[in-house]
CSV table of C-alpha atoms in Angstrom, one decimal:
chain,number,residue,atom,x,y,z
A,171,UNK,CA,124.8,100.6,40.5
A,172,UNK,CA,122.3,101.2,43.3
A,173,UNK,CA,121.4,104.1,41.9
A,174,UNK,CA,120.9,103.0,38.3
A,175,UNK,CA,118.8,100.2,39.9
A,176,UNK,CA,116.9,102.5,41.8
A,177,UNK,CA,116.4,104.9,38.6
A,178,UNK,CA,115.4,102.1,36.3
A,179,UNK,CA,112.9,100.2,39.4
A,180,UNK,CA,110.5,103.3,39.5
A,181,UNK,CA,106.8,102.4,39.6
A,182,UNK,CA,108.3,98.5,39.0
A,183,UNK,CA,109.4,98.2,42.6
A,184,UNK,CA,106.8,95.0,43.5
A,185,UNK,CA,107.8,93.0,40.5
A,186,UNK,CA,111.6,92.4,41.6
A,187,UNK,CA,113.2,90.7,44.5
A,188,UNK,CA,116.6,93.3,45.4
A,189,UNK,CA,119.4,92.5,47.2
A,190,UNK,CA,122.1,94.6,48.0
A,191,UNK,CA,125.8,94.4,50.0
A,192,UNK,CA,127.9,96.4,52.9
A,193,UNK,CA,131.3,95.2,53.4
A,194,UNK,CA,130.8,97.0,56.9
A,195,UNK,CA,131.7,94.7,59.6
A,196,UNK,CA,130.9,97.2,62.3
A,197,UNK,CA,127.2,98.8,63.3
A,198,UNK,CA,127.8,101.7,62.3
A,199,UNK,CA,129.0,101.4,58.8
A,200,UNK,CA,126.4,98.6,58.7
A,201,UNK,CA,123.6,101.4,59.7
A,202,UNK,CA,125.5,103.9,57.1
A,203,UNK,CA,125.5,101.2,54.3
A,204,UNK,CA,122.0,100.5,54.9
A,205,UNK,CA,120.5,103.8,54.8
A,206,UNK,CA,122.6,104.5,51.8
A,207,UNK,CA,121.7,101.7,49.9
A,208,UNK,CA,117.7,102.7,50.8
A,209,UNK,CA,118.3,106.0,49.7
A,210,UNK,CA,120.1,104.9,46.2
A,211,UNK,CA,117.6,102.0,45.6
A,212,UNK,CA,114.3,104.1,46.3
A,213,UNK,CA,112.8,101.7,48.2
A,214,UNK,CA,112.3,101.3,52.3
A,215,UNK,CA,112.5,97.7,51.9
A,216,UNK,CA,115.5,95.0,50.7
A,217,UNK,CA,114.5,91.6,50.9
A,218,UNK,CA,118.3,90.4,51.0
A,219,UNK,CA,121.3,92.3,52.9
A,220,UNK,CA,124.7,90.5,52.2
A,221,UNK,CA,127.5,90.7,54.5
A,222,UNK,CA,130.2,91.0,51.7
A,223,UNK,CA,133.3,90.2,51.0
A,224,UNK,CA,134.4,88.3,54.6
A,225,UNK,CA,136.9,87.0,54.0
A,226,UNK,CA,138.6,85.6,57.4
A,227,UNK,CA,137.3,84.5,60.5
A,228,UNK,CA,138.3,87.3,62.9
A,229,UNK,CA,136.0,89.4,60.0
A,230,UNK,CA,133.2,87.2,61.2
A,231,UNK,CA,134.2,87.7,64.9
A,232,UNK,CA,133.6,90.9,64.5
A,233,UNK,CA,130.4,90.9,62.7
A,234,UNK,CA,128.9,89.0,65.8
A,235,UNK,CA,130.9,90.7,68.5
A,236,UNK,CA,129.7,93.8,70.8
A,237,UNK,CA,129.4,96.8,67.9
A,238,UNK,CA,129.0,94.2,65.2
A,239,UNK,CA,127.7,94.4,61.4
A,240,UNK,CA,125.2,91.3,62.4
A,241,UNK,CA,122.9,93.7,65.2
A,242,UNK,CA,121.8,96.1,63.1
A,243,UNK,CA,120.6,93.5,60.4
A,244,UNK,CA,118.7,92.1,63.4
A,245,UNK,CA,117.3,95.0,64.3
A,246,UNK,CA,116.3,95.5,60.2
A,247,UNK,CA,114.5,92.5,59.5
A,248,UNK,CA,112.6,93.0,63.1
A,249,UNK,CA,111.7,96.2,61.7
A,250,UNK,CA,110.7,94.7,57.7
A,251,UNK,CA,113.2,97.3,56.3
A,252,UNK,CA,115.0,93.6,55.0
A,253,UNK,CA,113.8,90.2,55.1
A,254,UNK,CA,117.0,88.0,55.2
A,255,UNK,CA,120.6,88.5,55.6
A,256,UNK,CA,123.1,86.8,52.8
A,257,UNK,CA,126.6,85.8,53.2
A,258,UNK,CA,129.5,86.4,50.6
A,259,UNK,CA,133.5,85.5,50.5
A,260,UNK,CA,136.3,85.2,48.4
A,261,UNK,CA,138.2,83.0,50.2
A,262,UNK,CA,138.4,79.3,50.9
A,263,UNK,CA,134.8,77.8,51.7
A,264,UNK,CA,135.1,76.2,54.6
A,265,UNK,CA,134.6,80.2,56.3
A,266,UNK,CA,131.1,79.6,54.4
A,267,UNK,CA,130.4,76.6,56.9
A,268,UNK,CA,131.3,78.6,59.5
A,269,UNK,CA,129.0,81.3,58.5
A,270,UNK,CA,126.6,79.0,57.7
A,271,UNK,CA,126.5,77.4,61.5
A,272,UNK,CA,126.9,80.6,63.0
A,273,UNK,CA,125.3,83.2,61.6
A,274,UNK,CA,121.1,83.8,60.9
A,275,UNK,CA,121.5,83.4,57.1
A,276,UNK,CA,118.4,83.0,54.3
A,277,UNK,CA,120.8,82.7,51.5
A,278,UNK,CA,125.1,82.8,50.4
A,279,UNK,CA,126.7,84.0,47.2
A,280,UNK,CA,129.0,81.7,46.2
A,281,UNK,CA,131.3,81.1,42.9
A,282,UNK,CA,130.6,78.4,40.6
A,283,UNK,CA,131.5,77.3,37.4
A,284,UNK,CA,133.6,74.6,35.5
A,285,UNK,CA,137.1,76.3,35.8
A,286,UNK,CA,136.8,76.9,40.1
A,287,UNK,CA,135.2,73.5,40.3
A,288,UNK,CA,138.3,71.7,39.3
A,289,UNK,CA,140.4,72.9,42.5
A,290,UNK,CA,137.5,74.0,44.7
A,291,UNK,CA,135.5,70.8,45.2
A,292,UNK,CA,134.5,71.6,48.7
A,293,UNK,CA,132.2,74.2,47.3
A,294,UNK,CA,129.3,71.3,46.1
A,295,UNK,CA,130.9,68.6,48.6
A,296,UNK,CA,130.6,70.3,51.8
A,297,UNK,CA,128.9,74.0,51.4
A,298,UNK,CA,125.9,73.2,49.0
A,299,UNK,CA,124.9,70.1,51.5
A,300,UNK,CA,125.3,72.4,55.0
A,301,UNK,CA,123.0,75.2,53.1
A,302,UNK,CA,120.8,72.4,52.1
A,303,UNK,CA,120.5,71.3,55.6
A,304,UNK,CA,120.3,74.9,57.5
A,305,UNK,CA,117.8,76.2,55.1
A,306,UNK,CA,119.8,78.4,53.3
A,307,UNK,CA,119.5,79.5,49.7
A,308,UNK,CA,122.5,79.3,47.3
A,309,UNK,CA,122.8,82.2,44.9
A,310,UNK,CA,125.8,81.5,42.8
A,311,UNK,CA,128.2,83.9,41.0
A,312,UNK,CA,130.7,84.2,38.2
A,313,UNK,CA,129.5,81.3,36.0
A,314,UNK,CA,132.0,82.9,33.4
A,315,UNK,CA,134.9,82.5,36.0
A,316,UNK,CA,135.0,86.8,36.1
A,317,UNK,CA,135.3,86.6,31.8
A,318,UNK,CA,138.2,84.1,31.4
A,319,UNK,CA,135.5,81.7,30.3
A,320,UNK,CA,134.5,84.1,27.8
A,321,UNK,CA,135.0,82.0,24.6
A,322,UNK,CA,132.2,79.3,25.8
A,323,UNK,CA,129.3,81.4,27.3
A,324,UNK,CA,126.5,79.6,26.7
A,325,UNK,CA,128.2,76.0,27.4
A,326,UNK,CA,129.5,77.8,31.0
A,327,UNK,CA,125.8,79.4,31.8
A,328,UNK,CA,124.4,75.8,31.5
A,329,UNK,CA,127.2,74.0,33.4
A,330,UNK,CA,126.2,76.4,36.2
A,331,UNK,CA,123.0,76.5,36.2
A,332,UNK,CA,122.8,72.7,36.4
A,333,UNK,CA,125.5,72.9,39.8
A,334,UNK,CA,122.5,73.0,41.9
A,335,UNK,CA,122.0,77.0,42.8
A,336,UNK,CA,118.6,78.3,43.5
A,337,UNK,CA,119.8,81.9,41.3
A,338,UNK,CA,122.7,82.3,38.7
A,339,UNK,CA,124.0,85.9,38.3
A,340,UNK,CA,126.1,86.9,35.4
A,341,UNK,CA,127.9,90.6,35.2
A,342,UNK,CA,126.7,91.9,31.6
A,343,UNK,CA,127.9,95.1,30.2
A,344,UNK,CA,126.2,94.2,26.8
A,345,UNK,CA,122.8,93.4,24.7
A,346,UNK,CA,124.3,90.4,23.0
A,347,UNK,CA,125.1,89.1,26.9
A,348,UNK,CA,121.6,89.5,28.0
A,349,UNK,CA,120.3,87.8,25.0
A,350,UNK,CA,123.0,84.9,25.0
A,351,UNK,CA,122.4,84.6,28.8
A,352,UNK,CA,118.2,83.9,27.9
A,353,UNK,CA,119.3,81.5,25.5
A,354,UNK,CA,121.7,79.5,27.9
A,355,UNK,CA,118.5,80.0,30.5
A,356,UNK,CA,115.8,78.7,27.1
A,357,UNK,CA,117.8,75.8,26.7
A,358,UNK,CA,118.1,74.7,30.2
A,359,UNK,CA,120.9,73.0,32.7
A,360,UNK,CA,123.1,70.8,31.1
A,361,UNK,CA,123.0,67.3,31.0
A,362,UNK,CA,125.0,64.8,33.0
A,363,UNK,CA,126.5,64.0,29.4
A,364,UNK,CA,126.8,68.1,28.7
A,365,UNK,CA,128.7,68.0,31.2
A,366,UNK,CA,131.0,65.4,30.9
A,367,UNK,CA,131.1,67.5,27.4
A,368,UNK,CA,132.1,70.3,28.4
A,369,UNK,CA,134.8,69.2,30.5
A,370,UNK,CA,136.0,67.4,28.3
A,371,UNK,CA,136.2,69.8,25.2
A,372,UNK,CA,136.5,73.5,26.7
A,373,UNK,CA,139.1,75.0,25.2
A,374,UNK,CA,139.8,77.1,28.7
A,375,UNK,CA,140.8,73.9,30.5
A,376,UNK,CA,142.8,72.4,27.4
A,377,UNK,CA,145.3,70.3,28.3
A,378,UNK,CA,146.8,71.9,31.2
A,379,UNK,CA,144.0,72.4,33.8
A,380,UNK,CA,143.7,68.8,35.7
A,381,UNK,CA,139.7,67.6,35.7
A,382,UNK,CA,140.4,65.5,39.0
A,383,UNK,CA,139.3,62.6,36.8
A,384,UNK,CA,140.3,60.0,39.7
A,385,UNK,CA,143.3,58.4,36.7
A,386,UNK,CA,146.5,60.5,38.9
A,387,UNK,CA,146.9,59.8,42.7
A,388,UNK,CA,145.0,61.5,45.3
A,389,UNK,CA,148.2,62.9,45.9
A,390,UNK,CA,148.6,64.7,42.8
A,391,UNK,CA,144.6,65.3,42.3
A,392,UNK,CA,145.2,67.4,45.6
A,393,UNK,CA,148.7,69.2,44.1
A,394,UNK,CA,146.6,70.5,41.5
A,395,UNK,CA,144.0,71.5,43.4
A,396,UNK,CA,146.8,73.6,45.3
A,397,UNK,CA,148.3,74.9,42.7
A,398,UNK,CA,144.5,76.2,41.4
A,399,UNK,CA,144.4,78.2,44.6
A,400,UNK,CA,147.8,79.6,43.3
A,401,UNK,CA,146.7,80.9,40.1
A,402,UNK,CA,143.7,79.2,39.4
A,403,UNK,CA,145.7,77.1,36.9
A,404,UNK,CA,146.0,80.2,34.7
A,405,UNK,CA,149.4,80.1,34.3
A,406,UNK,CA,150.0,77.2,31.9
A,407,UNK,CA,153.4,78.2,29.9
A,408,UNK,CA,151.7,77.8,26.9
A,409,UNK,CA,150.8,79.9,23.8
A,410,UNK,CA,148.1,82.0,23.9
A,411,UNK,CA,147.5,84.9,22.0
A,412,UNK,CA,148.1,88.6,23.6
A,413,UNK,CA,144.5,89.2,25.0
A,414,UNK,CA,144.3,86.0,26.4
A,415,UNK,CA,147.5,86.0,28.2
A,416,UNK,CA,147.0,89.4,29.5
A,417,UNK,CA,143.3,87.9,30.9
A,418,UNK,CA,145.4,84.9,32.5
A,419,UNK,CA,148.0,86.9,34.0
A,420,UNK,CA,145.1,89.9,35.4
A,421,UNK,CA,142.6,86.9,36.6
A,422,UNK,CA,145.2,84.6,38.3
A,423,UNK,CA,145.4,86.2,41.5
A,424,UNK,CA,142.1,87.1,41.7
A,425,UNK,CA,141.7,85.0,44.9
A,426,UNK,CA,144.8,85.4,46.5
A,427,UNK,CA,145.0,82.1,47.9
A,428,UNK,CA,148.6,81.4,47.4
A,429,UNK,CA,149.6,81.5,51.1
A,430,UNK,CA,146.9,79.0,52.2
A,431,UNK,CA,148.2,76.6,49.5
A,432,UNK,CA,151.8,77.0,50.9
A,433,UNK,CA,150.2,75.9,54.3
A,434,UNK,CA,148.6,73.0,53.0
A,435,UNK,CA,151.3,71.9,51.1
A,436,UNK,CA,153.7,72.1,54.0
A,437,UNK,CA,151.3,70.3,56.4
A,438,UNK,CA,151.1,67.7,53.9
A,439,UNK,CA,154.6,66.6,53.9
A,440,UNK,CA,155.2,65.4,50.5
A,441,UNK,CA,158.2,63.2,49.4
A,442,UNK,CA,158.3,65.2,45.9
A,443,UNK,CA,160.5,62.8,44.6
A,444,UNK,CA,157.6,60.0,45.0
A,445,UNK,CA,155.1,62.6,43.8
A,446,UNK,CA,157.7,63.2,40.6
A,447,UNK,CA,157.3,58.9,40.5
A,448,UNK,CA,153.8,59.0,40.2
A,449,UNK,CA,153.4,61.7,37.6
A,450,UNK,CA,155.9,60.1,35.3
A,451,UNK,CA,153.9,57.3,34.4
A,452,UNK,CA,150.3,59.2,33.8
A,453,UNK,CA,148.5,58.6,30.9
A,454,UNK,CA,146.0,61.4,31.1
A,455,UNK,CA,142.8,61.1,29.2
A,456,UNK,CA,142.4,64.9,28.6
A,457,UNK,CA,145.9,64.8,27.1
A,458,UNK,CA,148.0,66.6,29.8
A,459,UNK,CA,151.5,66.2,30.0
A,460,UNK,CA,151.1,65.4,33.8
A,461,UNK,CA,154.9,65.3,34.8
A,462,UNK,CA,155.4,68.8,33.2
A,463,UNK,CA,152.5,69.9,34.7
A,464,UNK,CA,153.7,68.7,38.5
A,465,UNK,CA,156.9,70.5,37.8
A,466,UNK,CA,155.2,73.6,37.2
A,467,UNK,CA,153.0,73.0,40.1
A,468,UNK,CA,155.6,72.1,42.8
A,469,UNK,CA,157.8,75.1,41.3
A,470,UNK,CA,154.7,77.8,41.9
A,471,UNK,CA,154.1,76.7,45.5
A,472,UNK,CA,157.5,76.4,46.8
A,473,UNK,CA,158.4,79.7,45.1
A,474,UNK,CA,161.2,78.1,42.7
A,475,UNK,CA,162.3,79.4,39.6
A,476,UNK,CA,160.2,77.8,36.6
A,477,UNK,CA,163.0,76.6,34.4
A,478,UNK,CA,161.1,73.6,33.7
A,479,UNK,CA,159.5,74.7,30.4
């Protein structure tokens, strides 16, 4: 892509802000990924250089240690060849408040959209504020939730464009995505009411995927949330049609945040029969069968056989 970008940027170069990605964590892959991606882009300047993809804390360790990824970005924006280092993850947030506090950051790449939000809250509770107060731009990524929101583009562009990033990007592969991506931007953020909309009536979230509408208990508001970082609440036992099951079933794991769910759950220390209590007598207002739905739940994180259909 690099390349492409570099290709298509000739004689256009001043007119664009680039930013580009190593998932180096070392100096010299950093160095190698740098010169690489001048050499590709055309240019002797990046204004953004994202340490990608870091996805645990000893990966951050590293990028500060002796021989790290972060000195040679140092020694790049001394030099003008970048401007500002970015920051990117796939894992839980809370390593973007540590990279946040720790590391000399203009800007993060985050995900956001209306599917993560449900079972990711931390993302506009805690790392949106801490960028906020450190200075730090939010770019955020994969509005579309990486295509499973793919029946409801223009209602999932404007839900995350009004989320409160600085820059949306989108991955297009089409025309008709570039032009229904300038509508969504014409028409503006949505609404508070949009919103509420959208949650409300997107047929992605049906009546399986919990809203965290405050009507269940904190406990099972944060059981949900759990079993989102298992499959991303993909996984609903329902019917769907063969392409959109095969898109569930590729997409779920995307994350891979089923073993930090298992921790959470265990520290939590649930009495599941109390939790099976509670969900019995939920009268959901997006029409989810809430005691099927904690079945499922408790059966994906304790690794039990789903016979509860």
């Amino acid at each position: 892509s690099e390349d492409k970008i570099g290709r298509a940027l000739d004689g256009r170069r001043d007119k664009v802000i680039l930013a580009s990605k190593s998932g180096a964590r070392d100096a010299e892959g950093m160095r190698r990924d740098l010169e690489a991606s001048l050499k590709l882009l055309r240019t002797d300047h990046i204004e953004f250089y994202f340490f990608h993809g870091v996805n645990t804390l000893a990966e951050l360790d590293q990028i500060m240690g002796p021989d790290g990824a972060l000195e040679v970005l140092l020694k790049a924006r001394d030099a003008g060849i970048i401007s500002g280092m970015g920051f990117s993850s796939h894992r839980p947030p809370l390593l973007y408040l540590e990279a946040i506090q720790r590391l000399p950051l203009s800007v993060i790449l985050i995900w956001d959209n209306y599917l993560e939000e449900q079972y990711v809250p931390e993302i506009q509770q805690q790392v949106y504020p801490l960028a906020r107060e450190y200075g730090v731009g939010i770019t955020a990524m994969k509005p579309l939730a990486d295509g499973f929101l793919y029946q409801s583009p223009e209602n999932a562009l404007r839900y995350a464009l009004g989320s409160g990033s600085e820059v949306l990007i989108c991955g297009m592969n089409s025309v008709q995505h570039v032009l229904q991506a300038a509508e969504a931007l014409t028409k503006g953020p949505a609404s508070m009411e949009e919103r509420a909309a959208i949650l409300r009536e997107a047929p992605e979230l049906g009546h399986y995927v919990c809203r965290q509408c405050g009507v269940c208990s904190p406990d099972l508001m944060e059981l949900f949330r759990l079993e989102g970082y298992m499959d991303r609440q993909m996984v609903d036992y329902l019917p769907h049609d063969p392409a959109n099951y095969a898109l569930r079933l590729r997409l779920s794991g995307w994350f891979d945040l089923g073993e930090s769910a298992r921790q959470r759950f265990a520290q939590a220390g649930w009495d599941t029969g109390l939790v099976y209590a509670e969900a019995a007598g939920v009268q959901c207002p997006y029409a989810i069968d809430v005691a099927r739905k904690t079945k499922l739940a408790l059966a994906k994180i304790q690794g039990e056989k789903l016979n509860v259909l």
